[in-house]
PDB file of C-alpha atoms in Angstrom:
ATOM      1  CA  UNK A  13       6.766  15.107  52.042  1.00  0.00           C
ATOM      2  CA  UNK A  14       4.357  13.226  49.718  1.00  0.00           C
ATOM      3  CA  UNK A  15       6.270   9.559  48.604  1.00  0.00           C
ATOM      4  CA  UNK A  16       5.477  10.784  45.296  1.00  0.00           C
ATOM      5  CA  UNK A  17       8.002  14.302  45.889  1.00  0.00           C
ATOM      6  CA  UNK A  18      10.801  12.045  47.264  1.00  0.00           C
ATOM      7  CA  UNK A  19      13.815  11.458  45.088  1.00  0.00           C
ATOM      8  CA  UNK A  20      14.391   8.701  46.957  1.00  0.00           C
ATOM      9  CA  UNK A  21      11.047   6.896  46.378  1.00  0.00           C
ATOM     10  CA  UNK A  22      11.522   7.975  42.680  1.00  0.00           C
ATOM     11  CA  UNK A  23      14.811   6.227  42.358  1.00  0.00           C
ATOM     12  CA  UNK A  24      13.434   3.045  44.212  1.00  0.00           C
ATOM     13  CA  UNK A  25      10.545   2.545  42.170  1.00  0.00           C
ATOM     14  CA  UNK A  26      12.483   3.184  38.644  1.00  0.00           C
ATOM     15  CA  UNK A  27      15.110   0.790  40.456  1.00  0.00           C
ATOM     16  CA  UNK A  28      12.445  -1.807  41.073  1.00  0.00           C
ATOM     17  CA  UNK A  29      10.561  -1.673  37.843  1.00  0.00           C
ATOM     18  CA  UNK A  30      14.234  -2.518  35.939  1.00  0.00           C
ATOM     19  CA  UNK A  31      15.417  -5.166  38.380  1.00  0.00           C
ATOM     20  CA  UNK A  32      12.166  -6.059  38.760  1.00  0.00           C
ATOM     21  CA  UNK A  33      11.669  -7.806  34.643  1.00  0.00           C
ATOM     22  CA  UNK A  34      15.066  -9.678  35.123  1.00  0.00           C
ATOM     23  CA  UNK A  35      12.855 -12.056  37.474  1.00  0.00           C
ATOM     24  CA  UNK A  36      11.641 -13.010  34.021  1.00  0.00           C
ATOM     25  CA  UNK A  37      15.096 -14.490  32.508  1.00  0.00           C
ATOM     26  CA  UNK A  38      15.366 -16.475  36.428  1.00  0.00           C
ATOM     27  CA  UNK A  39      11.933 -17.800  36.561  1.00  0.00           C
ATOM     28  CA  UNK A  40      12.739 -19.434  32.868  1.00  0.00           C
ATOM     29  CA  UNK A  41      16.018 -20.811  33.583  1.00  0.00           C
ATOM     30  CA  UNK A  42      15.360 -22.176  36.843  1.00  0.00           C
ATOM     31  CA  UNK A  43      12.389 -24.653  34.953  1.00  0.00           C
ATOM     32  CA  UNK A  44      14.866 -25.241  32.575  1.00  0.00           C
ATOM     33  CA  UNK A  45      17.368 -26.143  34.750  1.00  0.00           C
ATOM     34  CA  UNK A  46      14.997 -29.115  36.787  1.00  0.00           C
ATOM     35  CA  UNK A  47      13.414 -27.431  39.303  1.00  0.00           C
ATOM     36  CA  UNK A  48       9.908 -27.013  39.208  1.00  0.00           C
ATOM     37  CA  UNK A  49       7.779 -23.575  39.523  1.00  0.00           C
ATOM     38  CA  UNK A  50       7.193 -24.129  43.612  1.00  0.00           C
ATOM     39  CA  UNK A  51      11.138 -24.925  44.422  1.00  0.00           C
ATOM     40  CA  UNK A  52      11.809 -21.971  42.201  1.00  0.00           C
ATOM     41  CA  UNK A  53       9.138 -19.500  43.449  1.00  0.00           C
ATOM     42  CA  UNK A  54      10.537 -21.046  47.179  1.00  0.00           C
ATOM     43  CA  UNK A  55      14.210 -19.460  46.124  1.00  0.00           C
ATOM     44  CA  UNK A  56      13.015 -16.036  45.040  1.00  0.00           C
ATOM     45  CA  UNK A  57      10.541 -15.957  47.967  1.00  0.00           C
ATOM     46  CA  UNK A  58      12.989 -16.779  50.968  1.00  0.00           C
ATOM     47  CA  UNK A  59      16.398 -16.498  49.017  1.00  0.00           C
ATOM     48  CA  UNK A  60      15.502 -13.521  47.037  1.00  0.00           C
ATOM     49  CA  UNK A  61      19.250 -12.716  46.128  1.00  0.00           C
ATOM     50  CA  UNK A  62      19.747 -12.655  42.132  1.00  0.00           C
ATOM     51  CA  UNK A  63      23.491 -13.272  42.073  1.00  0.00           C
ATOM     52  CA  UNK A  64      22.438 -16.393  44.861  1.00  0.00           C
ATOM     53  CA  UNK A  65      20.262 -17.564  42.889  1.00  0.00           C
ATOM     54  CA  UNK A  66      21.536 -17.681  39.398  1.00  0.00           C
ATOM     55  CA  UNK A  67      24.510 -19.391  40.949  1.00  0.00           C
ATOM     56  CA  UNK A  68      21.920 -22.662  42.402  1.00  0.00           C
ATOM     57  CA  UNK A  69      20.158 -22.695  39.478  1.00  0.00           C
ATOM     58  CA  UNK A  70      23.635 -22.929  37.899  1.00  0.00           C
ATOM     59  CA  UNK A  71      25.298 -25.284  39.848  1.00  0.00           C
ATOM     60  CA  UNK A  72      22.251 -27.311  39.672  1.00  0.00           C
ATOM     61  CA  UNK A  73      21.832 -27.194  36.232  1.00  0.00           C
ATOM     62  CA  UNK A  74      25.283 -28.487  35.475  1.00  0.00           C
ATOM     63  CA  UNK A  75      24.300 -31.442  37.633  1.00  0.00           C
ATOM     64  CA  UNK A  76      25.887 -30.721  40.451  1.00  0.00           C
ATOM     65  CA  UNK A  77      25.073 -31.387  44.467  1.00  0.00           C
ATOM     66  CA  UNK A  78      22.466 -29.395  46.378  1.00  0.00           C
ATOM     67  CA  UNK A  79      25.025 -29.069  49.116  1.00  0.00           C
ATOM     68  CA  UNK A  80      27.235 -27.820  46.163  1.00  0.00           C
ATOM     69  CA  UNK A  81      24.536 -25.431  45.423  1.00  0.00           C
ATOM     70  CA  UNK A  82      23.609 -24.029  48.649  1.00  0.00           C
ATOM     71  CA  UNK A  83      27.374 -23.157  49.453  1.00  0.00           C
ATOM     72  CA  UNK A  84      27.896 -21.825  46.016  1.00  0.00           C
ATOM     73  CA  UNK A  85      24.679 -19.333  47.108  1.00  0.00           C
ATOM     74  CA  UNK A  86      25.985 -18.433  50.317  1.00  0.00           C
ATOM     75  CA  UNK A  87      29.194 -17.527  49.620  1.00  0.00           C
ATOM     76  CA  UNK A  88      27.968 -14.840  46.787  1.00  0.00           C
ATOM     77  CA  UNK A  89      25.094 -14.181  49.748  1.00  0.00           C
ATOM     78  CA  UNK A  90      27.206 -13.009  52.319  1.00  0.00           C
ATOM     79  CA  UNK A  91      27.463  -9.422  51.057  1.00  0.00           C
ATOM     80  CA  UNK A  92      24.041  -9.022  52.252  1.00  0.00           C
ATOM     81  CA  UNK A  93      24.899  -9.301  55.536  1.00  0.00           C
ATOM     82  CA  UNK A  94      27.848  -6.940  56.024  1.00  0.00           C
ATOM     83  CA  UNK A  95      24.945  -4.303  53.950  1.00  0.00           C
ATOM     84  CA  UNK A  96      22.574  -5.413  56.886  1.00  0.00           C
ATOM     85  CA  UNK A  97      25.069  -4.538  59.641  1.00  0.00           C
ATOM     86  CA  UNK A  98      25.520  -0.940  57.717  1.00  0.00           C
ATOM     87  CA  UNK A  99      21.932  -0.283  57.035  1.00  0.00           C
ATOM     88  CA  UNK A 100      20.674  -1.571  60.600  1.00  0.00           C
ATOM     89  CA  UNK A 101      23.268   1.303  62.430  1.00  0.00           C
ATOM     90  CA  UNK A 102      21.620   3.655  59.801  1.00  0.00           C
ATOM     91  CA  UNK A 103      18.299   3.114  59.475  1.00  0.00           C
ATOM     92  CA  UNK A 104      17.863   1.647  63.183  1.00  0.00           C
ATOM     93  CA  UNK A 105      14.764  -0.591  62.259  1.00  0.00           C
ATOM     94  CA  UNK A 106      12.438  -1.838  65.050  1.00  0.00           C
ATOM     95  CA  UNK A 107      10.196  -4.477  66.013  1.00  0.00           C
ATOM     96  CA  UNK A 108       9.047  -6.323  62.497  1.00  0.00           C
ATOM     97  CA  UNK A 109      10.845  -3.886  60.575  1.00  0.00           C
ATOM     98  CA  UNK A 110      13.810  -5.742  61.730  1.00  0.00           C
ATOM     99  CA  UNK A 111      12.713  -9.101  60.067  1.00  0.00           C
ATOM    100  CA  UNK A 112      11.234  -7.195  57.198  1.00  0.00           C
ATOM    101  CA  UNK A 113      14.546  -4.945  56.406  1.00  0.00           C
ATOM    102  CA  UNK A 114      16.501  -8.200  56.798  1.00  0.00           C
ATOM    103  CA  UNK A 115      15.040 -10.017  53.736  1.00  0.00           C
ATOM    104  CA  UNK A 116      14.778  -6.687  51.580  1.00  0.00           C
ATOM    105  CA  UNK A 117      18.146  -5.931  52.143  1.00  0.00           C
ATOM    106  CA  UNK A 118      20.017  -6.236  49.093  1.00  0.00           C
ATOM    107  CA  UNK A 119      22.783  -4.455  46.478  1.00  0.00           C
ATOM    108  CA  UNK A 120      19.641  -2.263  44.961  1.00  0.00           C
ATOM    109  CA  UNK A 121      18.369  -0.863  48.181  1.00  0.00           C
ATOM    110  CA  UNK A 122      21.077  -0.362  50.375  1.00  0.00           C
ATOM    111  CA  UNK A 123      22.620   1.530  47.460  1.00  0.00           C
ATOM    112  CA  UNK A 124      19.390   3.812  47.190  1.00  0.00           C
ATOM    113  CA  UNK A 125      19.360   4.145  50.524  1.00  0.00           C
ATOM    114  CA  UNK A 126      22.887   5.171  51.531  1.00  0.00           C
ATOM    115  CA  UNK A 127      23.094   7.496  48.032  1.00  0.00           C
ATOM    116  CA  UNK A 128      20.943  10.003  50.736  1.00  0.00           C
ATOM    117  CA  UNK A 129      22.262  12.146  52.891  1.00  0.00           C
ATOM    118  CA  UNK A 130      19.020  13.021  54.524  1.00  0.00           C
ATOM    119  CA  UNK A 131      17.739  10.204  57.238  1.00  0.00           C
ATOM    120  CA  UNK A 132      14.256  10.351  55.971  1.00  0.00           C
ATOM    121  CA  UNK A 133      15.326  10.246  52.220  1.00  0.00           C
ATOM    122  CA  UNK A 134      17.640   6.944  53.655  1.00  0.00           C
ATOM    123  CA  UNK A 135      14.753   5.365  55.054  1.00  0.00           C
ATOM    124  CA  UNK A 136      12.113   5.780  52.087  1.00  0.00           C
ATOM    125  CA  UNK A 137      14.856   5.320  49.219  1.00  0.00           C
ATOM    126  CA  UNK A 138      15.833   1.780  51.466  1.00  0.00           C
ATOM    127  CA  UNK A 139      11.871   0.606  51.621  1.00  0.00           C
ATOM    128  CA  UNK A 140      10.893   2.114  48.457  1.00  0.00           C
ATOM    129  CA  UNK A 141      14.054  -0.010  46.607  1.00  0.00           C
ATOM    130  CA  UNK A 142      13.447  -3.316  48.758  1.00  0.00           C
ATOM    131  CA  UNK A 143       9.587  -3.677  48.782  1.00  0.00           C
ATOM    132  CA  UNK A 144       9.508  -2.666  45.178  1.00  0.00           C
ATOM    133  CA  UNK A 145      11.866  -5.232  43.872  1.00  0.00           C
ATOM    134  CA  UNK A 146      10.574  -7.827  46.122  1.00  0.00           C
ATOM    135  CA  UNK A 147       7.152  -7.838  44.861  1.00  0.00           C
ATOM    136  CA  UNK A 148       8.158  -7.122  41.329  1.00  0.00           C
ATOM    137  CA  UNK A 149      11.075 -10.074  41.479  1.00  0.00           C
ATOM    138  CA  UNK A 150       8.355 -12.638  42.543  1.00  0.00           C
ATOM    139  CA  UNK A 151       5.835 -11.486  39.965  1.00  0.00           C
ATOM    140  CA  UNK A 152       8.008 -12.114  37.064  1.00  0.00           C
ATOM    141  CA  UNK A 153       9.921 -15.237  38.661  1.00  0.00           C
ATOM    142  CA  UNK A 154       6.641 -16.589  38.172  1.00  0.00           C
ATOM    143  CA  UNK A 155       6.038 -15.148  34.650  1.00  0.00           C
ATOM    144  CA  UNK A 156       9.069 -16.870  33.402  1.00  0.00           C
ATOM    145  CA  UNK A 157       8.707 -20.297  35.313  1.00  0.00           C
ATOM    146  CA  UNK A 158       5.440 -20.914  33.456  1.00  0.00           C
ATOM    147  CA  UNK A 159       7.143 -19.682  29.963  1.00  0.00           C
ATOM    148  CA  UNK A 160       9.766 -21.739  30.729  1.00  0.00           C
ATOM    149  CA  UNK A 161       8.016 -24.704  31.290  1.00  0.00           C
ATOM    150  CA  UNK A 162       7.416 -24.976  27.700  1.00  0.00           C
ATOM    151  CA  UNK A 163      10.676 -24.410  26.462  1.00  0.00           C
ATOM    152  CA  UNK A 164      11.878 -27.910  26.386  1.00  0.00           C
ATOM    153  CA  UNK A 165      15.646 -28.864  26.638  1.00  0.00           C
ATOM    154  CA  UNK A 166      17.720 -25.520  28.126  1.00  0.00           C
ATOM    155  CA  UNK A 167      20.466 -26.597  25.345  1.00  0.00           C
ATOM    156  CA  UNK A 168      18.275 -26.680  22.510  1.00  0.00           C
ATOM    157  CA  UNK A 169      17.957 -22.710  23.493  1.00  0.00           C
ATOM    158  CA  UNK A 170      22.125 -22.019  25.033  1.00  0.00           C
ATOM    159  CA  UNK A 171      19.743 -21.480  28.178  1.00  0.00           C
ATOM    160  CA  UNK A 172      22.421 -24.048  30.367  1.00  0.00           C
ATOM    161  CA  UNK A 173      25.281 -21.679  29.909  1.00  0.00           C
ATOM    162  CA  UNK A 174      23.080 -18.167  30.412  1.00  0.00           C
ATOM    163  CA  UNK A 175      22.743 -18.614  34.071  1.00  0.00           C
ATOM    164  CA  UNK A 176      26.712 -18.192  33.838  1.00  0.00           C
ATOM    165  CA  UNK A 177      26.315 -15.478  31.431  1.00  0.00           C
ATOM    166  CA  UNK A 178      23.951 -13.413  33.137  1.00  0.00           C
ATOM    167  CA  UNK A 179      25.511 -13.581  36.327  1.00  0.00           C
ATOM    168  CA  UNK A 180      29.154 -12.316  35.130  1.00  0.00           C
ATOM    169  CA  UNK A 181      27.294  -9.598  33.543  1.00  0.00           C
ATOM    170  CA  UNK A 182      26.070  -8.550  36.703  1.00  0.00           C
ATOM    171  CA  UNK A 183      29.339  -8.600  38.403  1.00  0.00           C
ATOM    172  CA  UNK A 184      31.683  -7.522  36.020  1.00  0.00           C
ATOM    173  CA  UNK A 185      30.650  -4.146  35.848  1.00  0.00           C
ATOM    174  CA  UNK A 186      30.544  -4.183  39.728  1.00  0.00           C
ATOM    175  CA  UNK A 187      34.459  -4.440  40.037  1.00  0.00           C
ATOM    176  CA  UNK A 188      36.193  -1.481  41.261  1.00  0.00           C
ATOM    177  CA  UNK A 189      40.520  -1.205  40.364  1.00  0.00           C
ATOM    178  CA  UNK A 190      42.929  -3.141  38.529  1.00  0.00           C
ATOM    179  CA  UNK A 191      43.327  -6.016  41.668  1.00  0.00           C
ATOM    180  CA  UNK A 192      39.919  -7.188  41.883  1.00  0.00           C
ATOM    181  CA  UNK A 193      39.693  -7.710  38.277  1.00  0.00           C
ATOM    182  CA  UNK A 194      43.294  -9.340  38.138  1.00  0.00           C
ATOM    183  CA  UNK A 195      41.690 -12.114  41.259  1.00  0.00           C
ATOM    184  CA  UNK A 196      38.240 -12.591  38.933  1.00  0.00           C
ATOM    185  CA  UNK A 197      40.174 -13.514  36.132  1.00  0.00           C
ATOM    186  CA  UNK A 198      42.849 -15.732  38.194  1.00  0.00           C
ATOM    187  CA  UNK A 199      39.464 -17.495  39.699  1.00  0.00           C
ATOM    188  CA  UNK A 200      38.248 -18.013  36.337  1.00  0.00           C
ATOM    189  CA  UNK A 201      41.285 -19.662  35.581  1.00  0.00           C
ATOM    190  CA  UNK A 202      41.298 -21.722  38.037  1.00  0.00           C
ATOM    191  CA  UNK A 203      37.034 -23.303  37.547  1.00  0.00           C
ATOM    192  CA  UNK A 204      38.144 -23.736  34.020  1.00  0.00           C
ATOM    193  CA  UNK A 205      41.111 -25.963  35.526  1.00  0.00           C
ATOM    194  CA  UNK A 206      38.858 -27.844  37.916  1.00  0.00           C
ATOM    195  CA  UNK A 207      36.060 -28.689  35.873  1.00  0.00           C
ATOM    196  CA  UNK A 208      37.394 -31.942  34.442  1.00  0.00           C
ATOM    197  CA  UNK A 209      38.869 -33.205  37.936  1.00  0.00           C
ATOM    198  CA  UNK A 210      36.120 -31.853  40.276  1.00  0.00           C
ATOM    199  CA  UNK A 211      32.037 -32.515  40.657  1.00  0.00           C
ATOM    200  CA  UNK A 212      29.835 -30.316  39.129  1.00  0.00           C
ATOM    201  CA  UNK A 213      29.380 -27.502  41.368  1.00  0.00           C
ATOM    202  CA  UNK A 214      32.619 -27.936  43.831  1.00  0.00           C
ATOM    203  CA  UNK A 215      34.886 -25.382  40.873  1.00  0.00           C
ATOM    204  CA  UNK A 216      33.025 -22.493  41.976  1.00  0.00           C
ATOM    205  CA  UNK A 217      34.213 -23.249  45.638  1.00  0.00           C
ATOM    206  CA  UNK A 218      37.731 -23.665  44.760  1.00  0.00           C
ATOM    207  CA  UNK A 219      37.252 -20.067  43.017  1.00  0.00           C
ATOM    208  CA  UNK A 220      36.148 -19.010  46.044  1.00  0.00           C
ATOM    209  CA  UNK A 221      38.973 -20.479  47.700  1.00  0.00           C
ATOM    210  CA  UNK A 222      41.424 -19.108  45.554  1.00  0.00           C
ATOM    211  CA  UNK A 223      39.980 -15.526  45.887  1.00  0.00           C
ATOM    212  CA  UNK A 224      40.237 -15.910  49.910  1.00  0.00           C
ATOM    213  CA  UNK A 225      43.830 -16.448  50.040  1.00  0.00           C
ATOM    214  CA  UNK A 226      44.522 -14.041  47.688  1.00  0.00           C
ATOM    215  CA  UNK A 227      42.796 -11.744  49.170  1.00  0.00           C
ATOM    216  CA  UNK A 228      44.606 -12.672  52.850  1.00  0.00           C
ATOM    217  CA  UNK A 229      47.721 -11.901  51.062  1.00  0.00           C
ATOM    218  CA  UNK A 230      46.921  -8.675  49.334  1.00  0.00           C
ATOM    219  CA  UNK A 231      48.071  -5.441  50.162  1.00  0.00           C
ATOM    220  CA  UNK A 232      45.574  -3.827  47.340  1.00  0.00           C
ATOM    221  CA  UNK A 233      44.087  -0.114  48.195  1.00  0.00           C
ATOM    222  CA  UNK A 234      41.390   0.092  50.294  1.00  0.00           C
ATOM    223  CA  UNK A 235      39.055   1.645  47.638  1.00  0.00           C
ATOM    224  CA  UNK A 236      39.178  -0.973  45.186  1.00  0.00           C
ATOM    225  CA  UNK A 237      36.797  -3.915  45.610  1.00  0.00           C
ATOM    226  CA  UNK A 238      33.039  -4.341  44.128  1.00  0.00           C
ATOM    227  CA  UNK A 239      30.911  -1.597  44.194  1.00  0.00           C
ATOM    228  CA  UNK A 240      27.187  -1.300  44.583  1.00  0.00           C
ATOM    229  CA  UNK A 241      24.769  -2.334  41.185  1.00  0.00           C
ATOM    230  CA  UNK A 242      23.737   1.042  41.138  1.00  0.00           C
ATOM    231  CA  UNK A 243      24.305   4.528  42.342  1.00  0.00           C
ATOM    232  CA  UNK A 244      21.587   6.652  42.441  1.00  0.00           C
ATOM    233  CA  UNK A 245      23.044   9.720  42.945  1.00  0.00           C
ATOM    234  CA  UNK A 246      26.783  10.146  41.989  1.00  0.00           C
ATOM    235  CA  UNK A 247      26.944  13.707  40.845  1.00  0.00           C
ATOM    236  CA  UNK A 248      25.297  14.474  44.327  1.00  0.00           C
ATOM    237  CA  UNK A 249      27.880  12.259  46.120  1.00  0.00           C
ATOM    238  CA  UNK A 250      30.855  13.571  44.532  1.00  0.00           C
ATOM    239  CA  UNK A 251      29.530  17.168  45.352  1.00  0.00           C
ATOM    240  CA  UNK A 252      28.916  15.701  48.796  1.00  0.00           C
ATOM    241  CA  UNK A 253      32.432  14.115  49.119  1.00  0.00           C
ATOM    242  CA  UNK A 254      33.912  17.731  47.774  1.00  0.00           C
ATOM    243  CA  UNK A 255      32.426  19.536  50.918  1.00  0.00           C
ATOM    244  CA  UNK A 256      30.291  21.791  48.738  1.00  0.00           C
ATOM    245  CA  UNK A 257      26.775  19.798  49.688  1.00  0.00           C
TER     246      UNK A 257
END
């Protein structure tokens, strides 16, 4: 099959191109927020995690520790490595496909990729997805670091509260069932309450905290939870799921 005839290539590449120009509103607010084009081309370079990075640029914004930062980052990171664990027994990379499948690996293309039920299709809809965005993420990072630059002071523009903003709009929609939205709004609660007692940057840690125990004492179904940013084929999944595919 041509990449051009695959459904799966034609999801990852309409998947990149919108993913892809949010680099853009990143590369702006991470000059805005103090760090400089090169530390923020470094974070969508070897990071390359939006929901990661939006939460160092935030934490770091608000004037808060880079140790504060980083662990804010890896906690929201750590998705990406129970998706590596599914997509390596799945796609079975070798050699420097391992290393290369590793760093692409993220909501967008391990959703493109498992949304196929045909090996091949999982394989071109995973590259197609990660390469894509990868590439396209870093081009526009760097578009909106240098437009940033000359934006002056992030509060003059609301630009020090949109790294929050944009990153609950990415995860909002994610949550799947009544519980997971109950523990969001619980662990909003509970920055709010921190923020006047706490260091910038250590309230989104006690969140976290708060989430893990209530989590370790929740009985909630096993089908609620956050779901994938996108997926690329639910009609074909439901008829999938129903036996009928």
């Amino acid at each position: 099959m041509r990449l051009r005839d695959s459904p799966a290539v034609r999801v990852g590449v309409s998947i990149s191109v919108a993913t892809g120009l949010y680099g853009i509103s990143f590369g702006a607010l991470s000059v805005t927020s103090g760090l400089d084009f090169w530390q923020t081309m470094a974070l969508s370079l070897l990071l390359f995690s939006g929901g990661s990075q939006f939460a160092f640029i935030g934490v770091v914004g608000g004037g808060g520790s880079g140790v504060a930062a980083m662990s804010a980052a890896t906690l929201l990171g750590m998705r990406n490595g129970i998706y590596g664990m599914q997509l390596n027994a799945l796609l079975r990379p070798r050699g420097w496909r391992r290393f290369a499948s590793a760093q692409v690996t993220i909501d967008e293309s391990a959703a493109t990729s498992t949304g196929q039920t045909d090996p091949d299709e999982q394989r071109r809809g995973f590259w197609a997805a990660g390469i894509g965005i990868y590439v396209l993420w870093n081009v526009f990072t760097a578009v909106g670091a240098l437009a940033g630059s000359g934006l002056g002071d992030p509060r003059q523009w609301g630009l020090d509260g949109a790294a929050v903003a944009a990153f609950l709009a990415l995860l909002w929609p994610r949550l799947k069932g009544r519980e997971p939205a109950a523990i969001a709004v619980v662990c909003a609660v509970a920055t709010v309450l921190a923020v006047p007692w706490v260091p910038p940057g250590v309230p989104i840690l006690v969140a976290a905290v708060v989430a893990a125990v209530i989590g370790a004492v929740s009985h909630g179904r096993s089908n609620e939870g956050l779901e994938p940013d996108v997926d690329p084929y639910p009609e074909s999944n439901e008829t999938f799921r129903g036996g009928t595919a």
